Tab-separated table of C-alpha atoms in Angstrom:
chain	number	residue	atom	x	y	z
A	233	GLY	CA	49.939	46.682	-10.731
A	234	GLU	CA	53.141	44.778	-10.228
A	235	ASN	CA	55.394	44.050	-13.186
A	236	VAL	CA	58.299	41.620	-12.933
A	237	GLU	CA	61.074	41.417	-15.478
A	238	GLN	CA	63.690	38.690	-15.568
A	239	HIS	CA	67.067	38.370	-17.276
A	240	PRO	CA	68.534	36.571	-19.039
A	241	SER	CA	65.880	34.558	-20.819
A	242	THR	CA	68.379	31.770	-21.464
A	243	LEU	CA	71.624	30.975	-19.710
A	244	SER	CA	74.194	28.298	-20.435
A	245	VAL	CA	77.007	27.560	-18.009
A	246	GLN	CA	79.624	24.881	-17.671
A	247	GLU	CA	79.162	22.392	-14.888
A	248	GLY	CA	80.799	23.720	-11.756
A	249	ASP	CA	80.435	27.357	-12.735
A	250	SER	CA	78.050	29.812	-11.094
A	251	ALA	CA	74.784	31.056	-12.533
A	252	VAL	CA	73.069	34.340	-11.737
A	253	ILE	CA	69.525	35.290	-12.691
A	254	LYS	CA	68.190	38.772	-12.032
A	255	CYS	CA	64.674	40.084	-11.585
A	256	THR	CA	63.306	43.562	-11.201
A	257	TYR	CA	59.921	44.539	-9.851
A	258	SER	CA	57.907	47.709	-10.028
A	259	ASP	CA	55.721	47.808	-6.919
A	260	SER	CA	57.623	49.114	-3.898
A	261	ALA	CA	54.966	47.534	-1.670
A	262	SER	CA	56.033	44.037	-2.726
A	263	ASN	CA	57.598	42.268	0.200
A	264	TYR	CA	57.895	38.600	-0.688
A	265	PHE	CA	60.051	37.208	-3.481
A	266	PRO	CA	60.063	33.466	-4.166
A	267	TRP	CA	62.040	31.591	-6.781
A	268	TYR	CA	60.602	28.529	-8.466
A	269	LYS	CA	62.346	25.845	-10.496
A	270	GLN	CA	60.331	24.120	-13.185
A	271	GLU	CA	61.598	21.039	-14.920
A	272	LEU	CA	60.091	20.097	-18.242
A	273	GLY	CA	56.474	19.062	-17.876
A	274	LYS	CA	56.491	19.380	-14.099
A	275	ARG	CA	55.106	21.742	-11.502
A	276	PRO	CA	56.981	24.838	-10.343
A	277	GLN	CA	58.877	23.932	-7.186
A	278	LEU	CA	59.822	26.546	-4.626
A	279	ILE	CA	63.590	26.537	-4.174
A	280	ILE	CA	64.193	29.629	-2.085
A	281	ASP	CA	62.394	32.787	-1.052
A	282	ILE	CA	63.213	36.068	0.615
A	283	ARG	CA	61.206	38.677	2.437
A	284	SER	CA	61.802	42.386	2.285
A	285	ASN	CA	63.207	42.611	5.789
A	286	VAL	CA	66.203	40.507	4.737
A	287	GLY	CA	68.930	41.370	2.246
A	288	GLU	CA	70.301	37.916	1.570
A	289	LYS	CA	69.392	34.310	2.169
A	290	LYS	CA	71.394	31.202	1.455
A	291	ASP	CA	70.565	27.511	1.280
A	292	GLN	CA	73.523	25.330	0.372
A	293	ARG	CA	74.404	26.137	-3.255
A	294	ILE	CA	71.525	28.550	-3.727
A	295	ALA	CA	71.351	32.141	-2.539
A	296	VAL	CA	69.045	35.057	-3.137
A	297	THR	CA	69.876	38.728	-2.688
A	298	LEU	CA	67.427	41.596	-2.498
A	299	ASN	CA	68.018	45.283	-3.126
A	300	LYS	CA	64.837	47.073	-2.081
A	301	THR	CA	66.092	50.487	-3.098
A	302	ALA	CA	66.776	49.391	-6.644
A	303	LYS	CA	63.812	46.992	-6.635
A	304	HIS	CA	65.729	44.012	-7.847
A	305	PHE	CA	66.556	40.575	-6.548
A	306	SER	CA	68.828	37.866	-7.837
A	307	LEU	CA	69.224	34.118	-7.683
A	308	HIS	CA	72.737	32.753	-7.380
A	309	ILE	CA	73.546	29.095	-7.969
A	310	THR	CA	77.102	28.011	-7.261
A	311	GLU	CA	78.875	24.818	-8.355
A	312	THR	CA	76.167	24.127	-10.909
A	313	GLN	CA	75.271	20.549	-11.746
A	314	PRO	CA	73.429	19.087	-14.751
A	315	GLU	CA	70.345	18.545	-12.584
A	316	ASP	CA	70.142	22.299	-12.084
A	317	SER	CA	69.052	22.553	-15.720
A	318	ALA	CA	65.470	23.844	-15.720
A	319	VAL	CA	63.414	26.986	-16.153
A	320	TYR	CA	63.616	29.325	-13.191
A	321	PHE	CA	60.845	31.795	-12.397
A	322	CYS	CA	61.020	34.666	-9.975
A	323	ALA	CA	57.896	36.197	-8.504
A	324	ALA	CA	56.916	39.166	-6.408
A	325	THR	CA	53.943	39.832	-4.230
A	326	SER	CA	52.710	42.206	-1.576
A	327	PRO	CA	50.301	41.606	1.278
A	328	GLY	CA	46.885	40.572	0.036
A	329	GLN	CA	48.064	40.472	-3.546
A	330	ASN	CA	48.884	37.575	-5.765
A	331	PHE	CA	52.093	36.358	-7.260
A	332	VAL	CA	53.308	38.065	-10.373
A	333	PHE	CA	55.820	35.861	-12.127
A	334	GLY	CA	58.713	36.848	-14.275
A	335	PRO	CA	58.932	35.383	-17.800
A	336	GLY	CA	61.440	32.735	-16.759
A	337	THR	CA	65.070	31.858	-17.435
A	338	ARG	CA	66.018	28.616	-19.128
A	339	LEU	CA	69.228	27.444	-17.480
A	340	SER	CA	71.334	24.807	-19.195
A	341	VAL	CA	74.267	23.320	-17.321
A	342	LEU	CA	76.662	21.759	-19.771
A	343	PRO	CA	78.690	18.741	-18.641
B	292	GLU	CA	55.336	16.018	3.136
B	293	PRO	CA	51.819	17.105	2.106
B	294	GLU	CA	51.367	18.123	-1.508
B	295	VAL	CA	48.740	19.733	-3.656
B	296	THR	CA	47.146	17.183	-5.962
B	297	GLN	CA	45.257	17.705	-9.206
B	298	THR	CA	43.065	15.600	-11.443
B	299	PRO	CA	43.015	14.775	-14.228
B	300	SER	CA	46.633	15.021	-15.308
B	301	HIS	CA	45.533	15.394	-18.933
B	302	GLN	CA	42.222	16.445	-20.452
B	303	VAL	CA	41.321	16.555	-24.128
B	304	THR	CA	38.068	18.245	-25.045
B	305	GLN	CA	36.220	19.630	-28.030
B	306	MET	CA	35.862	23.364	-28.471
B	307	GLY	CA	32.682	24.586	-26.802
B	308	GLN	CA	32.584	21.812	-24.224
B	309	GLU	CA	32.710	22.358	-20.488
B	310	VAL	CA	35.606	21.094	-18.430
B	311	ILE	CA	36.124	20.873	-14.700
B	312	LEU	CA	39.611	20.719	-13.306
B	313	ARG	CA	39.983	19.455	-9.785
B	314	CYS	CA	42.452	20.240	-7.056
B	315	VAL	CA	42.976	19.094	-3.509
B	316	PRO	CA	44.957	21.770	-1.669
B	317	ILE	CA	47.197	21.072	1.299
B	318	SER	CA	44.835	20.336	4.138
B	319	ASN	CA	45.554	23.199	6.539
B	320	HIS	CA	45.910	25.854	3.854
B	321	LEU	CA	43.338	28.610	3.556
B	322	TYR	CA	44.262	30.358	0.306
B	323	PHE	CA	43.775	28.729	-3.054
B	324	TYR	CA	44.831	29.760	-6.522
B	325	TRP	CA	44.587	28.796	-10.147
B	326	TYR	CA	47.304	29.625	-12.650
B	327	ARG	CA	47.660	28.967	-16.336
B	328	GLN	CA	50.815	28.287	-18.311
B	329	ILE	CA	50.651	28.244	-22.077
B	330	LEU	CA	53.362	26.009	-23.515
B	331	GLY	CA	56.751	27.668	-23.290
B	332	GLN	CA	55.447	30.770	-21.556
B	333	LYS	CA	55.351	32.073	-18.035
B	334	VAL	CA	52.927	31.156	-15.310
B	335	GLU	CA	49.911	33.493	-15.357
B	336	PHE	CA	47.626	34.177	-12.428
B	337	LEU	CA	43.935	33.434	-12.956
B	338	VAL	CA	42.173	33.636	-9.623
B	339	SER	CA	42.596	33.463	-5.878
B	340	PHE	CA	40.063	32.169	-3.401
B	341	TYR	CA	39.764	32.661	0.316
B	342	ASN	CA	36.994	32.175	2.828
B	343	ASN	CA	34.700	30.683	0.190
B	344	GLU	CA	34.888	33.562	-2.197
B	345	ILE	CA	37.061	34.951	-4.938
B	346	SER	CA	39.539	37.434	-3.530
B	347	GLU	CA	41.170	38.460	-6.777
B	348	LYS	CA	40.969	37.566	-10.438
B	349	SER	CA	42.911	38.505	-13.522
B	350	GLU	CA	41.573	39.735	-16.831
B	351	ILE	CA	42.050	36.220	-18.181
B	352	PHE	CA	39.418	34.970	-15.734
B	353	ASP	CA	36.349	36.036	-17.680
B	354	ASP	CA	32.732	34.872	-17.468
B	355	GLN	CA	33.653	31.513	-18.967
B	356	PHE	CA	35.579	30.634	-15.835
B	357	SER	CA	34.308	29.841	-12.381
B	358	VAL	CA	35.750	28.350	-9.231
B	359	GLU	CA	34.157	26.448	-6.434
B	360	ARG	CA	35.035	24.736	-3.208
B	361	PRO	CA	32.250	22.179	-3.156
B	362	ASP	CA	33.378	20.480	0.022
B	363	GLY	CA	36.088	20.757	2.639
B	364	SER	CA	38.834	19.387	0.439
B	365	ASN	CA	38.280	20.042	-3.260
B	366	PHE	CA	38.813	23.238	-5.203
B	367	THR	CA	37.599	23.250	-8.797
B	368	LEU	CA	38.046	25.363	-11.890
B	369	LYS	CA	35.287	25.196	-14.469
B	370	ILE	CA	35.570	26.445	-18.021
B	371	ARG	CA	32.060	26.611	-19.432
B	372	SER	CA	32.674	26.743	-23.150
B	373	THR	CA	36.251	25.986	-23.997
B	374	LYS	CA	38.111	27.797	-26.749
B	375	LEU	CA	41.210	26.721	-28.621
B	376	GLU	CA	43.244	29.326	-26.765
B	377	ASP	CA	42.319	27.737	-23.438
B	378	SER	CA	44.777	24.962	-24.230
B	379	ALA	CA	47.414	25.208	-21.525
B	380	MET	CA	48.702	23.672	-18.350
B	381	TYR	CA	46.545	24.663	-15.410
B	382	PHE	CA	48.156	24.721	-11.993
B	383	CYS	CA	46.399	24.867	-8.680
B	384	ALA	CA	48.296	26.263	-5.702
B	385	SER	CA	47.589	26.730	-2.042
B	386	SER	CA	49.159	28.649	0.787
B	387	GLY	CA	48.877	29.066	4.487
B	388	THR	CA	49.227	32.275	6.425
B	389	GLY	CA	52.937	32.486	5.571
B	390	GLY	CA	52.188	33.286	1.949
B	391	THR	CA	54.366	30.654	0.320
B	392	GLN	CA	52.417	29.016	-2.475
B	393	TYR	CA	52.792	25.341	-3.252
B	394	PHE	CA	51.854	24.161	-6.695
B	395	GLY	CA	50.066	21.042	-7.787
B	396	PRO	CA	51.365	18.904	-10.658
B	397	GLY	CA	49.062	20.571	-13.146
B	398	THR	CA	46.397	19.509	-15.623
B	399	ARG	CA	47.320	19.690	-19.268
B	400	LEU	CA	44.215	20.814	-21.159
B	401	LEU	CA	44.030	20.409	-24.890
B	402	VAL	CA	41.085	21.942	-26.720
B	403	LEU	CA	40.495	20.613	-30.221
């Protein structure tokens, strides 16, 4: 089955700097890769996703890149703000299968 | 914007008791899921449900667990005889044909 790894497990950046979180997946059939942000005690919220027919997707300060050959995808947050502090989970799935989440990255944006 | 809702937000129960966690998925969604998140750990898949039957379940989802869609709106997770290790946050999610899953706010279950 699918296995998703995520690095780093914790990340601290200064406000205004960029943050990058990387995930790798094992199943070459996976074709959908969402990123969720989870604030303490709250539900995971979808922030951006990418499908395997696209190499990059951007939404304001957030972007995701996908390298199908290497089976990895990354979340990029630019101009980080304190409210970006949260745990970020990547996930991978293929048609008819269910989400497999990475272990999460705790991002701290320091003022 | 429609959201997945869950009740109760918190549930405290004694070991061995049955609990039912309730979810109301987004109204036009067809796929429903339950996930579990032990404190400080990642979100783990339990079960998916489509067309009134389980489509996939994980090894966590043993005989103590069951799911049901008793009417056109609710989706429930039942744990028959709770164990201490069932203490976790339980998230319901739903998706349409696009595959994007939207999570409910979760039910924090504490088994004493």
